[in-house]
Short mmCIF file of C-alpha atoms and ligand atoms in Angstrom, two decimals:
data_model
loop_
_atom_site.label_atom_id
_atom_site.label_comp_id
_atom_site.label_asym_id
_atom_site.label_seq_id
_atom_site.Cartn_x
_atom_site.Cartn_y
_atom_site.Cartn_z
CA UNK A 232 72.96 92.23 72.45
CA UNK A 233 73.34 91.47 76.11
CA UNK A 234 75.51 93.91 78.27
CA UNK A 235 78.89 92.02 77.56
CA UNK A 236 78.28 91.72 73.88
CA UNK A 237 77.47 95.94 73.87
CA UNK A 238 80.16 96.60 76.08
CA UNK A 239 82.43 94.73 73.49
CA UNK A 240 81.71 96.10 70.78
CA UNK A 241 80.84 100.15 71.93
CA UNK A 242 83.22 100.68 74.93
CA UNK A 243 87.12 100.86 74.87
CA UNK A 244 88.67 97.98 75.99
CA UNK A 245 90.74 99.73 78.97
CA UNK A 246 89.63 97.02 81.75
CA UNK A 247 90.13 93.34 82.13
CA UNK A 248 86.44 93.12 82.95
CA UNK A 249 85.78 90.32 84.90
CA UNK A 250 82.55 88.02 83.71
CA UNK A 251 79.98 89.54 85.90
CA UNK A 252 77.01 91.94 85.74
CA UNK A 253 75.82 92.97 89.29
CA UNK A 254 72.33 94.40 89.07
CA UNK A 255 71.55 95.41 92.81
CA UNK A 256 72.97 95.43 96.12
CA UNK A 257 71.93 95.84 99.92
CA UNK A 258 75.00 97.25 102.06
CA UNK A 259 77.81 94.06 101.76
CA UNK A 260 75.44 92.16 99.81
CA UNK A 261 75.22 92.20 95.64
CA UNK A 262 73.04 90.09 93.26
CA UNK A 263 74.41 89.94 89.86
CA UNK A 264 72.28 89.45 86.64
CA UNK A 265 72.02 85.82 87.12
CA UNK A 266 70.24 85.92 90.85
CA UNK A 267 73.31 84.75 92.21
CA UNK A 268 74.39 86.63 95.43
CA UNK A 269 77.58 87.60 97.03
CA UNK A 270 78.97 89.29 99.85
CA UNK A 271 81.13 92.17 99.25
CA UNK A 272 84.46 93.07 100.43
CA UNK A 273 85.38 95.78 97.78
CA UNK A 274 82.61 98.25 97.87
CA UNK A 275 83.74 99.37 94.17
CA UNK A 276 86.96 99.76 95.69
CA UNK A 277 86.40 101.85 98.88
CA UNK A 278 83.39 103.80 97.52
CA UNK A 279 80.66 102.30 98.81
CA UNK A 280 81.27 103.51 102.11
CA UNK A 281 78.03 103.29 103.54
CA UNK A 282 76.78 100.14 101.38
CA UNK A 283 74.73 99.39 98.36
CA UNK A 284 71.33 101.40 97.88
CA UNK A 285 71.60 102.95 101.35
CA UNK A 286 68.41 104.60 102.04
CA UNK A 287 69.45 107.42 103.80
CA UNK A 288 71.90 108.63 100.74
CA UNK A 289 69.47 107.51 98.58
CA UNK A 290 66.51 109.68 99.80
CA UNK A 291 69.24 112.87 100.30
CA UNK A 292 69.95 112.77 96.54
CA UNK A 293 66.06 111.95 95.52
CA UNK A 294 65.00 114.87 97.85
CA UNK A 295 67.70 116.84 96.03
CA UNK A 296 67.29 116.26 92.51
CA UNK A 297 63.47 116.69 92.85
CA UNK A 298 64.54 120.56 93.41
CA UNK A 299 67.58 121.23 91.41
CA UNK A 300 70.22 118.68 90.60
CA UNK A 301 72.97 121.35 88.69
CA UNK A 302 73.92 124.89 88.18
CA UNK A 303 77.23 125.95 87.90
CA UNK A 304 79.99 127.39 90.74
CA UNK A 305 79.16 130.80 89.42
CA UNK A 306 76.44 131.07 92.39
CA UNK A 307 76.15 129.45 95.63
CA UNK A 308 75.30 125.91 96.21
CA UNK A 309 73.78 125.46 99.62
CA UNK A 310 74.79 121.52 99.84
CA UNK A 311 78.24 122.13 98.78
CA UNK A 312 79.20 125.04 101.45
CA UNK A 313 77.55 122.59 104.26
CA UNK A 314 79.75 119.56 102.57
CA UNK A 315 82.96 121.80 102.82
CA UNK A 316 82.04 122.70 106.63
CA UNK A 317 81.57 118.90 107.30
CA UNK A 318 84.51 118.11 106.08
CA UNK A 319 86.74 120.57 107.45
CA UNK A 320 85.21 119.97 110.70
CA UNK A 321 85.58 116.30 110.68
CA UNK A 322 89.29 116.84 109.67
CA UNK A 323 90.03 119.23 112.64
CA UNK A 324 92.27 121.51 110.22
CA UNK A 325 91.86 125.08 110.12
CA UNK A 326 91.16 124.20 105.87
CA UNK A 327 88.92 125.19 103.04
CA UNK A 328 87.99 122.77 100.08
CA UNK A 329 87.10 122.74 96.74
CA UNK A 330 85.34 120.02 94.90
CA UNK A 331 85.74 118.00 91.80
CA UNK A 332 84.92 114.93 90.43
CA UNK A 333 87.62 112.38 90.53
CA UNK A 334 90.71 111.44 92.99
CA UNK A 335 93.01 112.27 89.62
CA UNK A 336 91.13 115.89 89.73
CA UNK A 337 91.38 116.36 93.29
CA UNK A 338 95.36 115.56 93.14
CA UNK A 339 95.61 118.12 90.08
CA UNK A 340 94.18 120.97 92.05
CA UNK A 341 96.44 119.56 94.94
CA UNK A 342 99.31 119.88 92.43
CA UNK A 343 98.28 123.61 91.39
CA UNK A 344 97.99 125.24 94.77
CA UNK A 345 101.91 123.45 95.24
CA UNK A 346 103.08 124.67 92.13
CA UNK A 347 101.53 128.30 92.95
CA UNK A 348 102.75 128.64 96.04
CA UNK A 349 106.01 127.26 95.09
CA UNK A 350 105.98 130.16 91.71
CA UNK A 351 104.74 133.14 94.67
CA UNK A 352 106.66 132.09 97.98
CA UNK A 353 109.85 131.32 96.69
CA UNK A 354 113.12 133.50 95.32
CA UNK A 355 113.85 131.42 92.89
CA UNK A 356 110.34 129.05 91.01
CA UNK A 357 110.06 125.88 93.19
CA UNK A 358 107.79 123.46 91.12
CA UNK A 359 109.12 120.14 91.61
CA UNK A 360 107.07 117.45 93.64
CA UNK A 361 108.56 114.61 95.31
CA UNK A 362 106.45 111.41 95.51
CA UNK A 363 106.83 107.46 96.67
CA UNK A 364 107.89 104.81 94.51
CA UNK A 365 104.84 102.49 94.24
CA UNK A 366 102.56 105.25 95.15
CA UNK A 367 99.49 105.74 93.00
CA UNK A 368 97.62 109.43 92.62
CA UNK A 369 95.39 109.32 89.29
CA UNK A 370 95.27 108.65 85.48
CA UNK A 371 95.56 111.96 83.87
CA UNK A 372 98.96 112.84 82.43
CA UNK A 373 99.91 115.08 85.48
CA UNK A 374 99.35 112.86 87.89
CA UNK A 375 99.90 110.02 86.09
CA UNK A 376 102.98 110.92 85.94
CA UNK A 377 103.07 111.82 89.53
CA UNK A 378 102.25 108.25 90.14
CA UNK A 379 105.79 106.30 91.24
CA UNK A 380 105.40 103.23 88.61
CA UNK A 381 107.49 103.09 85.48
CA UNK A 382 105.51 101.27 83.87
CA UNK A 383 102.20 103.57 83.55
CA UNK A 384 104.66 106.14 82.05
CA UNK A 385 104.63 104.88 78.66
CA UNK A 386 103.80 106.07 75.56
CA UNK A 387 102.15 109.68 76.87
CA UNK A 388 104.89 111.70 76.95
CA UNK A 389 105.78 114.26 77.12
CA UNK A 390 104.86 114.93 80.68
CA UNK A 391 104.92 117.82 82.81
CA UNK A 392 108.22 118.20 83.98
CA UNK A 393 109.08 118.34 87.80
CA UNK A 394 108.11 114.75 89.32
CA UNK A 395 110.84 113.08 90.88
CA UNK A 396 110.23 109.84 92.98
CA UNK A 397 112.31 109.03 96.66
CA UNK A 398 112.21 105.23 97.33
CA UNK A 399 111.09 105.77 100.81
CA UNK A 400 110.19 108.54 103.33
CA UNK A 401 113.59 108.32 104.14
CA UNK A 402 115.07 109.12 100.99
CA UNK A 403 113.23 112.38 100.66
CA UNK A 404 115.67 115.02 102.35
CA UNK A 405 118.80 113.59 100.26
CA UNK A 406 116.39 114.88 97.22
CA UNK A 407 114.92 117.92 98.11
CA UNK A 408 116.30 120.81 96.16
CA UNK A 409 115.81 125.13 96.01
CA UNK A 410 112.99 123.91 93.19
CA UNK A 411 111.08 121.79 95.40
CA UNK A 412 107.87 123.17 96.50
CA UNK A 413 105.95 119.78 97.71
CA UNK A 414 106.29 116.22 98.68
CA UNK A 415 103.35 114.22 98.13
CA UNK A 416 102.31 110.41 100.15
CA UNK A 417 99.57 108.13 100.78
CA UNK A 418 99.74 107.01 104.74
CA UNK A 419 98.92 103.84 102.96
CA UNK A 420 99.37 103.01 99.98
CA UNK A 421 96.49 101.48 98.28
CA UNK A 422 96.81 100.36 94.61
CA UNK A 423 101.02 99.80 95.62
CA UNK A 424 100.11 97.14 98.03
CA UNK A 425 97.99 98.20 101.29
CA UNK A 426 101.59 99.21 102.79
CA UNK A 427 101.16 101.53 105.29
CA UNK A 428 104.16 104.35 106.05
CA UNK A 429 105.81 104.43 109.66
CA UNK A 430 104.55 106.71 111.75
CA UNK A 431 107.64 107.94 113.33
CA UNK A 432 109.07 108.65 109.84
CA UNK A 433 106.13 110.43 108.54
CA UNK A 434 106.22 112.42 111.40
CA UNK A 435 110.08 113.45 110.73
CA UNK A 436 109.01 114.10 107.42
CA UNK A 437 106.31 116.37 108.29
CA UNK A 438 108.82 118.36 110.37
CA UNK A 439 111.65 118.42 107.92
CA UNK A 440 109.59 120.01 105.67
CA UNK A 441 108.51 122.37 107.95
CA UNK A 442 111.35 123.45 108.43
CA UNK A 443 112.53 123.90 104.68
CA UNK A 444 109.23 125.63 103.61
CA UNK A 445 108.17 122.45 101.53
CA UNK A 446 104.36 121.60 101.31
CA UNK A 447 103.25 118.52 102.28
CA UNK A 448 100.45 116.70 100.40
CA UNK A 449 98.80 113.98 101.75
CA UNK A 450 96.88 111.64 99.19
CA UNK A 451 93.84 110.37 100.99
CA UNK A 452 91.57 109.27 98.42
CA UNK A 453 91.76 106.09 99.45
CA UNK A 454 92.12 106.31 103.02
CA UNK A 455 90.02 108.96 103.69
CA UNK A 456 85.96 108.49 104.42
CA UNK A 457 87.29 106.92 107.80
CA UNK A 458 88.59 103.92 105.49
CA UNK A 459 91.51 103.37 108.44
CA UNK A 460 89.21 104.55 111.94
CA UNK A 461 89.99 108.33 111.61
CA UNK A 462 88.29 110.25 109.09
CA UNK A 463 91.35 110.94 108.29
CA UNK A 464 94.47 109.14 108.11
CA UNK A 465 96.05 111.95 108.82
CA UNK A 466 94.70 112.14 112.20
CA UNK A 467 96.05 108.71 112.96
CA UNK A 468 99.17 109.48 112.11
CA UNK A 469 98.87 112.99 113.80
CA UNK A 470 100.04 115.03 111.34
CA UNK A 471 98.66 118.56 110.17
CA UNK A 472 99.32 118.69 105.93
CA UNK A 473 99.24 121.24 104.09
CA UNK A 474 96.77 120.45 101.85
CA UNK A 475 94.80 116.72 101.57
CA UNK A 476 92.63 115.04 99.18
CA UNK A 477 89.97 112.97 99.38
CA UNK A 478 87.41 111.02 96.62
CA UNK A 479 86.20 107.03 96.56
CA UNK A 480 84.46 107.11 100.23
CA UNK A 481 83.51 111.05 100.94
CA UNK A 482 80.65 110.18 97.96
CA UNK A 483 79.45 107.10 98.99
CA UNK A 484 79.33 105.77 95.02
CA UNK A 485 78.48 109.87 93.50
CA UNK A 486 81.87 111.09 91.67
CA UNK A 487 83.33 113.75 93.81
CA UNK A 488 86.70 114.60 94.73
CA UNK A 489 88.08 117.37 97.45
CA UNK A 490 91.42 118.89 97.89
CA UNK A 491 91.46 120.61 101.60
CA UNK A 492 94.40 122.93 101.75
CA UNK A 493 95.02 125.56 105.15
CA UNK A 494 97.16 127.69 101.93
CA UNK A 495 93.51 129.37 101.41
CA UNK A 496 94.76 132.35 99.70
CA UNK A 497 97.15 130.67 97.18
CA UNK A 498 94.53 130.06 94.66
CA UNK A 499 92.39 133.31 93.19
CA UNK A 500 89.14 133.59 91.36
CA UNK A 501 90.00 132.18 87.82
CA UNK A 502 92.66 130.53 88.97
CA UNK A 503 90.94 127.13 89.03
CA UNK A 504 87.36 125.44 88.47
CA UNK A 505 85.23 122.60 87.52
CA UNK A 506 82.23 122.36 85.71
CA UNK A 507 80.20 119.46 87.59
CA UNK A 508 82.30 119.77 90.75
CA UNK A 509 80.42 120.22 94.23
CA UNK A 510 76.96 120.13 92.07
CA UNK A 511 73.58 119.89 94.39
CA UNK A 512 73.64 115.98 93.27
CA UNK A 513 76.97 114.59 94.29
CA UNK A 514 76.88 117.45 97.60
CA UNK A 515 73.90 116.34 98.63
CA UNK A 516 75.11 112.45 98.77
CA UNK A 517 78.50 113.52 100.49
CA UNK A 518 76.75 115.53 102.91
CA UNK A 519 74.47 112.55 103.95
CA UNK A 520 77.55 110.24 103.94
CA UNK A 521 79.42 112.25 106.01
CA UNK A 522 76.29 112.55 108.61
CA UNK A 523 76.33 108.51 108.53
CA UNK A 524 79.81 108.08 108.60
CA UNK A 525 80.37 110.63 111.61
CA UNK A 526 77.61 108.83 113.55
CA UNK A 527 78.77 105.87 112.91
CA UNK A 528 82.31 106.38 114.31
CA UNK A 529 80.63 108.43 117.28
CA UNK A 530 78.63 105.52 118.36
CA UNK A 531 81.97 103.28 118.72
CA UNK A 532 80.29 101.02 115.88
CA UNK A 533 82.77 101.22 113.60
CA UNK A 534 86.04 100.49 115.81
CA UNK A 535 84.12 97.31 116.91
CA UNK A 536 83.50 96.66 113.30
CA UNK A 537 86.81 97.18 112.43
CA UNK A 538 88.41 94.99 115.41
CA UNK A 539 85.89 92.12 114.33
CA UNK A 540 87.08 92.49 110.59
CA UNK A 541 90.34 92.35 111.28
CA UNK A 542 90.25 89.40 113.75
CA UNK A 543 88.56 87.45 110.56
CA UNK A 544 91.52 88.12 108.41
CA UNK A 545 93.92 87.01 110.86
CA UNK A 546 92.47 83.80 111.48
CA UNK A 547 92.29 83.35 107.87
CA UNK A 548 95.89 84.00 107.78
CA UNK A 549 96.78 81.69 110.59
CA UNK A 550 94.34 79.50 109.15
CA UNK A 551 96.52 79.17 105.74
CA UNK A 552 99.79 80.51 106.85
CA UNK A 553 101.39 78.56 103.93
CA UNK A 554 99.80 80.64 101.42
CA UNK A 555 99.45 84.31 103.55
CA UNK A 556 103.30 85.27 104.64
CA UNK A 557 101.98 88.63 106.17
CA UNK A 558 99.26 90.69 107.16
CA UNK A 559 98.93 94.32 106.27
CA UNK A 560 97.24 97.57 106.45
CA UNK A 561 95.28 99.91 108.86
CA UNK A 562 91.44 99.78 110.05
CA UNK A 563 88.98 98.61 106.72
CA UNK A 564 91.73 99.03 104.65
CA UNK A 565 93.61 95.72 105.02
CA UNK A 566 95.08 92.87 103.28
CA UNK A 567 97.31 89.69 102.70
CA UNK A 568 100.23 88.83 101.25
CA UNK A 569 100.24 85.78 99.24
CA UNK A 570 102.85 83.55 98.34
CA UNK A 571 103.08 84.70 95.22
CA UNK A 572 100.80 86.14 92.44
CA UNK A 573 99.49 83.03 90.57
CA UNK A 574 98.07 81.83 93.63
CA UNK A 575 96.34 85.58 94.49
CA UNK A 576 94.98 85.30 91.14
CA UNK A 577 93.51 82.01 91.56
CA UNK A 578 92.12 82.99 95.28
CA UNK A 579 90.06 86.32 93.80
CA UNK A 580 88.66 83.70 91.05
CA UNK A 581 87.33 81.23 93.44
CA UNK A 582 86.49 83.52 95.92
CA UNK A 583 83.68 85.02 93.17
CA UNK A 584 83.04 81.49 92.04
CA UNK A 585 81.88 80.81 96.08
CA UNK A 586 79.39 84.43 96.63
CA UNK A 587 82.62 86.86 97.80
CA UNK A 588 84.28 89.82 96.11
CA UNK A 589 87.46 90.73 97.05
CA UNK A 590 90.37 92.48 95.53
CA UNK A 591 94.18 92.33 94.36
CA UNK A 592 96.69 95.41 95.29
CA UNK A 593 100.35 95.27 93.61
CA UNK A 594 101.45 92.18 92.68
CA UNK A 595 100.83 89.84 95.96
CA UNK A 596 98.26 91.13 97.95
CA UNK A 597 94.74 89.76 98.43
CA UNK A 598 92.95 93.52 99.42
CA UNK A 599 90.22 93.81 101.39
CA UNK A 600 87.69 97.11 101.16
CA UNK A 601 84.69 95.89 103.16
CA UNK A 602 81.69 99.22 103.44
CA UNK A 603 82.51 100.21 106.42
CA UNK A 604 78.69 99.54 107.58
CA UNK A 605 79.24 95.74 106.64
CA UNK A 606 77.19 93.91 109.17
CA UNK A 607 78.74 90.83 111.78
CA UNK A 608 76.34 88.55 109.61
CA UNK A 609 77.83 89.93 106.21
CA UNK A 610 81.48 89.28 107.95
CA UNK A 611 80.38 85.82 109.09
CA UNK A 612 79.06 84.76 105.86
CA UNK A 613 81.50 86.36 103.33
CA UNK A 614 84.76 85.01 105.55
CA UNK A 615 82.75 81.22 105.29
CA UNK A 616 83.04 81.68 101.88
CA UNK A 617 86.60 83.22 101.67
CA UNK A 618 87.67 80.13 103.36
CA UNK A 619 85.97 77.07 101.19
CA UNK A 620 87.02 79.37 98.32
CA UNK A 621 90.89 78.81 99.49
CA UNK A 622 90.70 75.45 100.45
CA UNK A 623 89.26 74.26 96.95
CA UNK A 624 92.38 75.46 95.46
CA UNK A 625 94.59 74.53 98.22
C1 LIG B 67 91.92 105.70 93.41
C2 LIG B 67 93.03 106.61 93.77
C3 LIG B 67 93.31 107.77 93.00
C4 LIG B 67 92.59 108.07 91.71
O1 LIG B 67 91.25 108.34 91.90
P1 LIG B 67 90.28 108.45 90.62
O2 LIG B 67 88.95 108.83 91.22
O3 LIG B 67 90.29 107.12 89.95
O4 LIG B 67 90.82 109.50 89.76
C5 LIG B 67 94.30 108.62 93.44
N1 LIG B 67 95.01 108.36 94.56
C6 LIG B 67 94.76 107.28 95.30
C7 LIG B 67 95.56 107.06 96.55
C8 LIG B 67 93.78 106.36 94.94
O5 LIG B 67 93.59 105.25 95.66
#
């Protein structure tokens, strides 16, 4: 059986797989099974931070695993206390982490140090969490149901109790209660449409919630991994959360997730732990991709990749401006609104059918989630092919 005909038969069908098996990639560049080759604007949807089979991440988890790959967080793992420091440092917050293995896990423990803090600050038990309509924070049940969609709450109930959803930033004081310890966002939301919050109002939040003793949680899985410029999008905005999270990017393609919280005494030993989370293997790869990553942005390389990226995507809206009504997003985390969603749906076809992967958020938007390392060539070549892929159909 070839790899479709396995996966049929042996793996739940929980994905609308597209027809495609990519065997090896180089930075923006994949091959699939079939020698044909594409560029790639998704990097496995903000992962792939530094590229496909980059050597540097590559040789840091080799080096690693050729000593010791796992223990377990009952002793001390060298690469994950030097992760922790790089991240905190990069971040600028006076934080601590812990590590996991997913976004979803990194939002639970996220969730936990709320709700504990909420159970040992307050006079009466604050546990409720306010999140965004059309916000998305994981798959599990807790944070599934954290997630501001309808329509990914049904059938698993009964969920935690304690998740109630403001349509906007604005919207949040009017439902803030004695129970409510935490408010959680994305500065941009990713799966909801690459719609970025205003800055002015997520600063007002930030203070308002100062000032009524409510955490704020700042969902960064996406647009962490200096996905919009910053390492954090936090910084951009110039906030200081209370606690963050991070996954997708900070691993360059190894599962990890972090939640960074300053509340660093809110959680005891016992009170929380992973198995596999901040293991020598995926520390060692976030370590490396951190070094890259902070270079990179040091060395002004990745604002002028950014500025060039952009500047594609806005001459391919001008370019079809009867099929792209707006552009959004921040930094490598941008996109396009289309007309409406048939026409997305055909664009993402035809755009694999011509050597370029790119991706849909919500309902309307065409999502771009370039590596951040993508090369000018890699631009040049995968925006040629964006554009005979939209004027076949147009
Ligand atoms: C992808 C994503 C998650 C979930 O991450 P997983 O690793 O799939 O659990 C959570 N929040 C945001 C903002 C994400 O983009």
């Amino acid at each position: 059986m070839n790899t479709k005909e396995l996966d049929k038969k042996y793996v739940l069908p929980t994905y609308a797989r597209a027809d495609v098996e990519f065997v090896s990639g180089e930075n923006a560049r994949l091959r699939d099974s079939e020698g044909k080759e594409y560029i790639d604007f998704t990097s496995g949807i903000g992962v792939v931070s530094v590229g496909h089979a980059n050597k540097r991440v590559n040789n840091a988890i080799s080096s690693q695993i050729s000593k010791i790959t796992h223990i377990s967080n009952l002793y001390n793992i060298a690469p994950q206390a030097k992760a922790a420091q790089k991240i905190v440092e990069a971040s600028g917050y006076d934080m601590q982490c812990f590590f996991g293995n997913s976004g979803a896990e990194a939002n639970e423990g996220a969730i936990k140090i709320a709700r504990k803090f909420g159970e040992i600050n307050g006079v009466v038990k604050k546990y409720k969490i306010i999140t965004l309509q059309h916000s998305f924070h994981g798959r599990t049940i807790t944070t599934v149901k954290a997630t501001g969609q309808e329509s990914m709450h049904n059938y698993f109930g009964p969920f935690p109790d304690g998740f109630v959803y403001a349509e906007n930033i604005e919207q949040v004081e009017s439902l803030l209660d004695d129970h409510t310890c935490a408010v959680m966002i994305e500065l941009v939301q990713g799966e909801g449409g690459v719609q970025p919050q205003d800055k002015q109002a997520v600063q007002g939040l930030e203070k308002l919630l100062k000032s009524r003793g409510v955490l704020l949680i700042v969902d960064e899985v996406q647009t962490g991994a200096y996905r919009t410029g910053a390492f954090l999008a936090s910084q951009v905005y110039g906030i200081s959360p209370d606690i963050v999270t991070l996954a997708k990017g900070v691993g360059g393609g190894v599962p990890i997730g972090v939640v960074m919280t300053s509340l660093k005494d809110v959680l005891s030993a016992g009170d929380h732990g992973s198995t596999f989370g901040g293991n020598y293997l995926c520390t060692a790869a976030t370590c490396e991709v951190m070094d890259i990553l902070k270079e990179y942005k040091e060395s002004g390389e990745l604002e002028k990749n950014i500025i060039l990226f952009n500047k594609e995507v806005e001459k391919l809206q001008a370019k079809y401006s009867e099929i792209f009504t707006q552009k959004v997003g921040i930094g490598m985390m941008c996109g396009l609104r289309v007309k409406d969603a048939d026409t997305l749906g055909k664009i993402i076809l035809s755009a694999r059918e011509n050597g370029v992967m790119v991706l849909k958020a919500g309902r309307n938007t065409l999502r771009f989630l370039p590596p951040l390392t993508i090369t000018k060539e890699e631009i040049d070549e995968g925006f040629t092919s964006l554009n005979r892929a939209i004027s076949s159909i147009s």
